[in-house]
Tab-separated table of C-alpha atoms in Angstrom:
chain	number	residue	atom	x	y	z
A	1	UNK	CA	-26.309	7.719	-75.798
A	2	UNK	CA	-24.841	10.220	-73.362
A	3	UNK	CA	-26.219	9.719	-69.857
A	4	UNK	CA	-25.934	12.669	-67.474
A	5	UNK	CA	-26.118	11.463	-63.878
A	6	UNK	CA	-26.544	14.010	-61.135
A	7	UNK	CA	-29.371	15.216	-58.995
A	8	UNK	CA	-30.716	16.105	-55.612
A	9	UNK	CA	-30.187	19.794	-56.286
A	10	UNK	CA	-30.030	22.210	-59.173
A	11	UNK	CA	-26.324	22.565	-58.461
A	12	UNK	CA	-25.735	19.141	-59.996
A	13	UNK	CA	-28.318	19.336	-62.776
A	14	UNK	CA	-27.570	22.776	-64.226
A	15	UNK	CA	-23.896	21.948	-65.008
A	16	UNK	CA	-25.114	18.778	-66.726
A	17	UNK	CA	-27.487	20.871	-68.829
A	18	UNK	CA	-24.602	23.206	-69.687
A	19	UNK	CA	-22.404	20.335	-70.879
A	20	UNK	CA	-25.265	18.750	-72.823
A	21	UNK	CA	-25.894	22.091	-74.489
A	22	UNK	CA	-22.268	22.241	-75.638
A	23	UNK	CA	-22.397	18.640	-76.868
A	24	UNK	CA	-25.358	19.629	-79.018
A	25	UNK	CA	-23.368	22.344	-80.787
A	26	UNK	CA	-21.776	19.825	-83.107
A	27	UNK	CA	-18.724	17.648	-83.358
A	28	UNK	CA	-18.458	14.056	-82.191
A	29	UNK	CA	-21.361	13.192	-79.913
A	30	UNK	CA	-23.505	16.076	-81.134
A	31	UNK	CA	-26.122	13.747	-82.569
A	32	UNK	CA	-26.144	11.239	-79.711
A	33	UNK	CA	-29.261	10.837	-77.613
A	34	UNK	CA	-28.889	12.715	-74.322
A	35	UNK	CA	-30.680	11.398	-71.240
A	36	UNK	CA	-30.589	12.830	-67.726
A	37	UNK	CA	-30.854	10.678	-64.619
A	38	UNK	CA	-32.092	12.418	-61.487
A	39	UNK	CA	-33.446	11.693	-58.019
A	40	UNK	CA	-37.107	11.436	-57.081
A	41	UNK	CA	-36.989	14.846	-55.417
A	42	UNK	CA	-39.641	17.127	-56.863
A	43	UNK	CA	-37.088	19.870	-57.612
A	44	UNK	CA	-35.186	17.606	-60.023
A	45	UNK	CA	-38.126	16.557	-62.156
A	46	UNK	CA	-39.633	20.055	-62.190
A	47	UNK	CA	-36.365	21.563	-63.416
A	48	UNK	CA	-35.817	18.959	-66.124
A	49	UNK	CA	-39.463	19.123	-67.224
A	50	UNK	CA	-39.156	22.892	-67.681
A	51	UNK	CA	-36.062	22.315	-69.790
A	52	UNK	CA	-37.923	19.900	-72.045
A	53	UNK	CA	-35.205	17.234	-71.914
A	54	UNK	CA	-35.492	13.464	-71.671
A	55	UNK	CA	-34.912	12.181	-68.154
A	56	UNK	CA	-35.320	9.130	-65.938
A	57	UNK	CA	-35.908	9.115	-62.189
A	58	UNK	CA	-34.102	6.688	-59.872
A	59	UNK	CA	-34.803	6.150	-56.144
A	60	UNK	CA	-31.252	7.050	-55.052
A	61	UNK	CA	-30.830	8.484	-51.548
A	62	UNK	CA	-27.881	10.281	-49.923
A	63	UNK	CA	-25.510	8.486	-47.564
A	64	UNK	CA	-26.430	9.082	-43.929
A	65	UNK	CA	-24.891	7.845	-40.684
A	66	UNK	CA	-28.099	7.667	-38.676
A	67	UNK	CA	-29.741	4.222	-38.818
A	68	UNK	CA	-32.871	5.305	-40.674
A	69	UNK	CA	-30.936	7.348	-43.240
A	70	UNK	CA	-28.374	4.587	-43.734
A	71	UNK	CA	-31.156	2.073	-44.265
A	72	UNK	CA	-32.774	4.324	-46.900
A	73	UNK	CA	-29.457	4.643	-48.717
A	74	UNK	CA	-28.793	0.898	-48.691
A	75	UNK	CA	-32.346	0.088	-49.753
A	76	UNK	CA	-32.139	2.527	-52.680
A	77	UNK	CA	-28.714	1.440	-53.960
A	78	UNK	CA	-29.684	-1.794	-55.716
A	79	UNK	CA	-32.765	-0.444	-57.518
A	80	UNK	CA	-30.810	2.643	-58.621
A	81	UNK	CA	-27.953	0.559	-60.039
A	82	UNK	CA	-30.413	-1.741	-61.807
A	83	UNK	CA	-32.242	1.224	-63.324
A	84	UNK	CA	-28.912	2.592	-64.524
A	85	UNK	CA	-27.942	-0.732	-66.088
A	86	UNK	CA	-31.296	-0.965	-67.870
A	87	UNK	CA	-30.835	2.501	-69.354
A	88	UNK	CA	-27.267	1.710	-70.444
A	89	UNK	CA	-28.398	-1.507	-72.131
A	90	UNK	CA	-31.099	0.460	-73.907
A	91	UNK	CA	-28.444	2.865	-75.170
A	92	UNK	CA	-26.159	0.059	-76.324
A	93	UNK	CA	-28.824	-1.153	-78.738
A	94	UNK	CA	-28.359	1.950	-80.862
A	95	UNK	CA	-24.630	2.499	-80.387
A	96	UNK	CA	-22.072	3.831	-77.952
A	97	UNK	CA	-22.793	4.944	-74.381
A	98	UNK	CA	-20.932	7.198	-71.959
A	99	UNK	CA	-21.938	8.331	-68.475
A	100	UNK	CA	-21.194	11.923	-67.457
A	101	UNK	CA	-21.468	12.129	-63.667
A	102	UNK	CA	-21.912	15.624	-62.228
A	103	UNK	CA	-21.988	14.702	-58.557
A	104	UNK	CA	-24.608	14.270	-55.899
A	105	UNK	CA	-26.023	11.016	-54.616
A	106	UNK	CA	-27.454	10.023	-58.006
A	107	UNK	CA	-23.998	9.903	-59.590
A	108	UNK	CA	-22.546	6.995	-57.596
A	109	UNK	CA	-25.067	4.230	-58.412
A	110	UNK	CA	-25.193	5.207	-62.093
A	111	UNK	CA	-21.384	5.214	-62.267
A	112	UNK	CA	-21.444	1.770	-60.648
A	113	UNK	CA	-23.919	0.614	-63.299
A	114	UNK	CA	-21.567	1.935	-65.980
A	115	UNK	CA	-18.633	-0.041	-64.588
A	116	UNK	CA	-20.669	-3.247	-64.472
A	117	UNK	CA	-21.838	-2.677	-68.056
A	118	UNK	CA	-18.345	-1.760	-69.270
A	119	UNK	CA	-19.054	1.779	-70.455
A	120	UNK	CA	-16.825	4.804	-69.731
A	121	UNK	CA	-17.489	7.365	-67.006
A	122	UNK	CA	-16.554	11.048	-67.174
A	123	UNK	CA	-16.658	12.694	-63.741
A	124	UNK	CA	-17.305	16.420	-63.437
A	125	UNK	CA	-16.468	17.847	-60.015
A	126	UNK	CA	-17.638	21.363	-59.132
A	127	UNK	CA	-16.223	22.099	-55.680
A	128	UNK	CA	-12.626	22.323	-54.468
A	129	UNK	CA	-13.296	19.493	-52.003
A	130	UNK	CA	-15.101	16.615	-53.762
A	131	UNK	CA	-18.104	15.206	-51.931
A	132	UNK	CA	-18.576	11.573	-50.925
A	133	UNK	CA	-20.116	10.502	-54.224
A	134	UNK	CA	-17.416	12.158	-56.319
A	135	UNK	CA	-14.614	10.671	-54.230
A	136	UNK	CA	-16.118	7.239	-54.809
A	137	UNK	CA	-16.671	7.722	-58.545
A	138	UNK	CA	-13.251	9.337	-59.076
A	139	UNK	CA	-11.372	6.144	-58.207
A	140	UNK	CA	-12.401	4.413	-61.421
A	141	UNK	CA	-13.577	7.174	-63.745
A	142	UNK	CA	-12.101	7.278	-67.244
A	143	UNK	CA	-11.726	11.078	-67.260
A	144	UNK	CA	-11.728	13.582	-64.399
A	145	UNK	CA	-12.658	17.259	-64.682
A	146	UNK	CA	-12.922	19.828	-61.918
A	147	UNK	CA	-14.116	23.433	-61.967
A	148	UNK	CA	-11.799	24.204	-59.034
A	149	UNK	CA	-8.321	22.981	-58.066
A	150	UNK	CA	-8.918	19.872	-55.957
A	151	UNK	CA	-7.758	19.561	-52.356
A	152	UNK	CA	-8.137	16.681	-49.929
A	153	UNK	CA	-7.834	12.903	-50.405
A	154	UNK	CA	-8.635	13.010	-54.138
A	155	UNK	CA	-6.114	15.734	-54.987
A	156	UNK	CA	-3.531	13.275	-56.322
A	157	UNK	CA	-5.761	11.962	-59.099
A	158	UNK	CA	-5.267	13.178	-62.710
A	159	UNK	CA	-7.806	16.007	-62.642
A	160	UNK	CA	-8.132	18.341	-65.600
A	161	UNK	CA	-8.888	21.763	-64.117
A	162	UNK	CA	-11.312	23.810	-66.199
A	163	UNK	CA	-12.940	27.239	-65.822
A	164	UNK	CA	-16.387	27.392	-64.181
A	165	UNK	CA	-19.220	25.546	-65.877
A	166	UNK	CA	-21.858	28.037	-66.997
A	167	UNK	CA	-24.761	27.539	-69.388
A	168	UNK	CA	-24.156	29.589	-72.496
A	169	UNK	CA	-27.899	29.900	-73.133
A	170	UNK	CA	-28.456	31.299	-69.617
A	171	UNK	CA	-25.783	33.971	-70.013
A	172	UNK	CA	-27.263	37.339	-70.868
A	173	UNK	CA	-25.576	39.713	-73.286
A	174	UNK	CA	-27.943	42.532	-72.356
A	175	UNK	CA	-26.030	45.658	-71.200
A	176	UNK	CA	-25.978	46.473	-67.482
A	177	UNK	CA	-28.189	49.542	-67.812
A	178	UNK	CA	-30.899	47.665	-69.665
A	179	UNK	CA	-30.806	44.830	-67.111
A	180	UNK	CA	-31.279	47.370	-64.320
A	181	UNK	CA	-34.217	48.919	-66.143
A	182	UNK	CA	-35.810	45.493	-66.620
A	183	UNK	CA	-35.537	44.979	-62.871
A	184	UNK	CA	-37.238	48.292	-62.198
A	185	UNK	CA	-34.069	50.117	-61.164
A	186	UNK	CA	-32.305	53.229	-62.432
A	187	UNK	CA	-30.163	52.216	-65.439
A	188	UNK	CA	-27.480	54.796	-64.612
A	189	UNK	CA	-26.919	54.090	-60.907
A	190	UNK	CA	-24.217	51.847	-59.418
A	191	UNK	CA	-25.727	48.533	-58.375
A	192	UNK	CA	-24.926	46.089	-55.577
A	193	UNK	CA	-26.090	42.483	-55.876
A	194	UNK	CA	-26.633	40.523	-52.659
A	195	UNK	CA	-27.314	36.801	-52.903
A	196	UNK	CA	-27.130	33.937	-50.476
A	197	UNK	CA	-27.742	31.423	-53.243
A	198	UNK	CA	-31.050	30.015	-54.458
A	199	UNK	CA	-32.204	29.356	-50.884
A	200	UNK	CA	-30.984	32.668	-49.511
A	201	UNK	CA	-28.788	33.023	-46.428
A	202	UNK	CA	-29.970	34.743	-43.265
A	203	UNK	CA	-26.480	35.662	-42.076
A	204	UNK	CA	-25.665	37.308	-45.438
A	205	UNK	CA	-28.875	39.306	-45.137
A	206	UNK	CA	-27.906	40.384	-41.623
A	207	UNK	CA	-24.475	41.601	-42.739
A	208	UNK	CA	-26.097	43.951	-45.238
A	209	UNK	CA	-28.767	45.082	-42.772
A	210	UNK	CA	-26.046	45.932	-40.266
A	211	UNK	CA	-24.097	47.811	-42.951
A	212	UNK	CA	-27.232	49.825	-43.777
A	213	UNK	CA	-27.513	50.854	-40.138
A	214	UNK	CA	-23.850	51.477	-39.310
A	215	UNK	CA	-22.356	52.536	-42.656
A	216	UNK	CA	-25.310	54.207	-44.336
A	217	UNK	CA	-23.031	56.769	-45.990
A	218	UNK	CA	-21.402	54.219	-48.324
A	219	UNK	CA	-24.800	53.417	-49.859
A	220	UNK	CA	-25.086	56.954	-51.274
A	221	UNK	CA	-25.262	56.660	-55.054
A	222	UNK	CA	-26.013	52.930	-54.926
A	223	UNK	CA	-29.084	50.781	-55.504
A	224	UNK	CA	-29.406	47.126	-54.531
A	225	UNK	CA	-30.662	43.847	-55.980
A	226	UNK	CA	-31.157	41.473	-53.053
A	227	UNK	CA	-32.047	37.771	-53.285
A	228	UNK	CA	-32.892	37.054	-49.662
A	229	UNK	CA	-34.559	33.645	-49.523
A	230	UNK	CA	-38.096	32.724	-48.587
A	231	UNK	CA	-39.522	34.394	-45.487
A	232	UNK	CA	-36.842	37.092	-45.333
A	233	UNK	CA	-38.400	39.690	-47.617
A	234	UNK	CA	-40.075	41.679	-44.827
A	235	UNK	CA	-37.101	42.514	-42.580
A	236	UNK	CA	-34.755	43.021	-45.546
A	237	UNK	CA	-37.085	45.424	-47.359
A	238	UNK	CA	-37.723	47.295	-44.096
A	239	UNK	CA	-33.985	47.860	-43.610
A	240	UNK	CA	-33.577	49.402	-47.068
A	241	UNK	CA	-36.706	51.498	-46.643
A	242	UNK	CA	-35.515	52.835	-43.279
A	243	UNK	CA	-32.119	53.692	-44.781
A	244	UNK	CA	-33.707	55.320	-47.838
A	245	UNK	CA	-31.855	53.046	-50.280
A	246	UNK	CA	-33.515	52.071	-53.549
A	247	UNK	CA	-33.724	48.312	-53.904
A	248	UNK	CA	-35.493	45.324	-55.362
A	249	UNK	CA	-35.855	42.470	-52.869
A	250	UNK	CA	-37.107	39.015	-53.794
A	251	UNK	CA	-36.937	35.593	-52.238
A	252	UNK	CA	-35.661	34.245	-55.555
A	253	UNK	CA	-34.871	35.645	-59.010
A	254	UNK	CA	-35.627	33.401	-61.968
A	255	UNK	CA	-33.179	35.224	-64.274
A	256	UNK	CA	-30.077	35.600	-62.151
A	257	UNK	CA	-28.032	36.343	-65.261
A	258	UNK	CA	-29.739	39.729	-65.511
A	259	UNK	CA	-28.959	40.408	-61.840
A	260	UNK	CA	-25.261	39.640	-62.284
A	261	UNK	CA	-25.085	41.627	-65.516
A	262	UNK	CA	-26.636	44.616	-63.727
A	263	UNK	CA	-24.137	44.507	-60.847
A	264	UNK	CA	-21.018	46.592	-60.204
A	265	UNK	CA	-20.303	44.695	-56.981
A	266	UNK	CA	-21.687	41.558	-55.337
A	267	UNK	CA	-21.959	39.930	-51.935
A	268	UNK	CA	-22.387	36.188	-52.312
A	269	UNK	CA	-21.929	32.755	-50.870
A	270	UNK	CA	-19.076	30.881	-52.547
A	271	UNK	CA	-20.843	27.840	-53.885
A	272	UNK	CA	-19.778	26.670	-57.325
A	273	UNK	CA	-22.633	28.624	-58.928
A	274	UNK	CA	-21.842	31.932	-57.232
A	275	UNK	CA	-18.151	31.673	-58.066
A	276	UNK	CA	-18.996	30.786	-61.669
A	277	UNK	CA	-21.284	33.797	-62.048
A	278	UNK	CA	-18.771	36.232	-60.544
A	279	UNK	CA	-16.145	34.914	-62.994
A	280	UNK	CA	-18.463	34.833	-66.016
A	281	UNK	CA	-19.851	38.348	-65.501
A	282	UNK	CA	-16.552	39.775	-64.157
A	283	UNK	CA	-18.228	41.237	-61.065
A	284	UNK	CA	-15.937	42.118	-58.119
A	285	UNK	CA	-17.339	40.058	-55.255
A	286	UNK	CA	-17.197	39.834	-51.486
A	287	UNK	CA	-17.595	36.130	-50.757
A	288	UNK	CA	-18.989	34.988	-47.409
A	289	UNK	CA	-18.525	31.192	-47.547
A	290	UNK	CA	-21.101	28.973	-45.890
A	291	UNK	CA	-19.874	28.697	-42.277
A	292	UNK	CA	-21.461	25.293	-41.683
A	293	UNK	CA	-19.259	23.310	-44.077
A	294	UNK	CA	-16.437	21.781	-42.055
A	295	UNK	CA	-14.312	21.113	-45.139
A	296	UNK	CA	-14.449	24.830	-46.057
A	297	UNK	CA	-15.002	23.939	-49.685
A	298	UNK	CA	-16.757	27.234	-50.403
A	299	UNK	CA	-13.774	29.253	-49.215
A	300	UNK	CA	-11.522	27.100	-51.376
A	301	UNK	CA	-13.893	27.441	-54.353
A	302	UNK	CA	-13.311	31.198	-54.366
A	303	UNK	CA	-9.531	31.119	-54.099
A	304	UNK	CA	-8.796	31.324	-57.834
A	305	UNK	CA	-10.719	34.599	-57.962
A	306	UNK	CA	-9.140	35.867	-54.746
A	307	UNK	CA	-5.611	34.979	-55.873
A	308	UNK	CA	-6.265	36.698	-59.206
A	309	UNK	CA	-7.242	39.856	-57.331
A	310	UNK	CA	-10.889	39.850	-58.404
A	311	UNK	CA	-12.594	38.895	-55.148
A	312	UNK	CA	-12.359	39.114	-51.370
A	313	UNK	CA	-13.211	36.321	-48.924
A	314	UNK	CA	-14.291	37.037	-45.357
A	315	UNK	CA	-15.353	34.465	-42.783
A	316	UNK	CA	-19.055	34.545	-41.970
A	317	UNK	CA	-19.325	34.514	-38.181
A	318	UNK	CA	-23.104	33.985	-38.429
A	319	UNK	CA	-24.136	36.411	-35.675
A	320	UNK	CA	-24.603	39.922	-37.057
A	321	UNK	CA	-22.863	41.431	-34.046
A	322	UNK	CA	-19.724	39.393	-34.752
A	323	UNK	CA	-19.577	40.112	-38.485
A	324	UNK	CA	-17.741	43.424	-38.191
A	325	UNK	CA	-15.038	42.342	-40.648
A	326	UNK	CA	-17.647	41.526	-43.295
A	327	UNK	CA	-19.446	44.848	-42.792
A	328	UNK	CA	-16.202	46.800	-43.074
A	329	UNK	CA	-15.068	44.822	-46.127
A	330	UNK	CA	-18.350	45.610	-47.864
A	331	UNK	CA	-18.150	49.289	-46.944
A	332	UNK	CA	-14.566	49.438	-48.176
A	333	UNK	CA	-15.443	47.980	-51.575
A	334	UNK	CA	-18.529	50.148	-52.022
A	335	UNK	CA	-16.507	53.255	-51.260
A	336	UNK	CA	-13.534	52.545	-53.521
A	337	UNK	CA	-14.377	52.726	-57.229
A	338	UNK	CA	-10.723	52.488	-58.254
A	339	UNK	CA	-10.304	49.196	-56.400
A	340	UNK	CA	-13.485	47.793	-57.928
A	341	UNK	CA	-12.276	48.693	-61.413
A	342	UNK	CA	-8.942	46.974	-60.815
A	343	UNK	CA	-10.738	43.879	-59.515
A	344	UNK	CA	-12.930	43.795	-62.606
A	345	UNK	CA	-9.881	43.947	-64.870
A	346	UNK	CA	-8.303	41.061	-62.952
A	347	UNK	CA	-11.447	38.993	-63.465
A	348	UNK	CA	-11.412	39.740	-67.188
A	349	UNK	CA	-7.853	38.423	-67.239
A	350	UNK	CA	-9.062	34.992	-66.120
A	351	UNK	CA	-10.615	34.415	-69.536
A	352	UNK	CA	-14.072	33.072	-70.384
A	353	UNK	CA	-16.027	30.744	-68.097
A	354	UNK	CA	-16.026	28.053	-70.765
A	355	UNK	CA	-15.713	24.966	-68.572
A	356	UNK	CA	-18.785	23.350	-70.141
A	357	UNK	CA	-17.206	23.477	-73.582
A	358	UNK	CA	-13.951	22.024	-72.275
A	359	UNK	CA	-15.756	19.124	-70.613
A	360	UNK	CA	-17.755	18.532	-73.799
A	361	UNK	CA	-14.464	18.204	-75.680
A	362	UNK	CA	-13.327	15.678	-73.074
A	363	UNK	CA	-16.496	13.653	-73.541
A	364	UNK	CA	-15.881	13.660	-77.295
A	365	UNK	CA	-12.373	12.316	-76.676
A	366	UNK	CA	-13.802	9.464	-74.614
A	367	UNK	CA	-16.368	8.720	-77.318
A	368	UNK	CA	-13.744	8.708	-80.081
């Protein structure tokens, strides 16, 4: 049995699905039962139900410093560990067991259960700065993988750095023009993708709205795909309409692969998913890292792409009036086709985003 432990957000579950998918392609471990362990958040169970995979829910809660949050965490720890141990014992009845932890507050109690039961743990870290759960699990994990070079207190551990972890089945091979047509856009027109992640980002939206007002000329010959987040559709659509720029604006796109495939340039947050997509689809990207993360892990996530010459990072100053640098960086990239082409070639030079396959090989090594 291969137990994938990670939940609380799609950012921890989707990489687990990607690795499980690669395990199922054959080789050692290909025939093992695969079970996902997630939190009791509705998002987790809905996502895994849609995928049609076997999963178990545990009552794990995130660590919090406030008394009520700390109490919830402590109260959930024991039941979560016990549930993990029960699942591991169930797996032992039919053979070998390994836990693949992909981060988030579900990972720590299941990794603890694995240690108590004497089964190996493979930790998969997605961000340049590991979170609390990953720092805890990393101390005793049997194998450590990271989709970004690790900085901070855990940097000295024997991490194996891999390319981004992307689901092969979610990657589209449909040509850019056809993807644009599917989205209701002109297949032959240059396309800008704007995304603040699955929840959207108001400050990213405001950067583009300001650019539409102040640098309207650079949007000539462009159309835009804009994932704006819930409640933002109205003002974002109004800005494009006023500027006379063709666009498709949605709170959320189900098939983001088509959006990335359609794009010649992107503006994005620098979460692990956004960085992975820019790499996988070789799209020159202006990254505006989340400004509320004190550890700056999003900025650090993007550095491999920046250092390769395939991306630009600009600090998001939140207030639209202060984001002049971001507006000018966007205008500069939109107006310079030669630079965009060079950036795309640099991204191609990074090689495939095959981190999921590399981790799957590592899991097979542990199982051997």
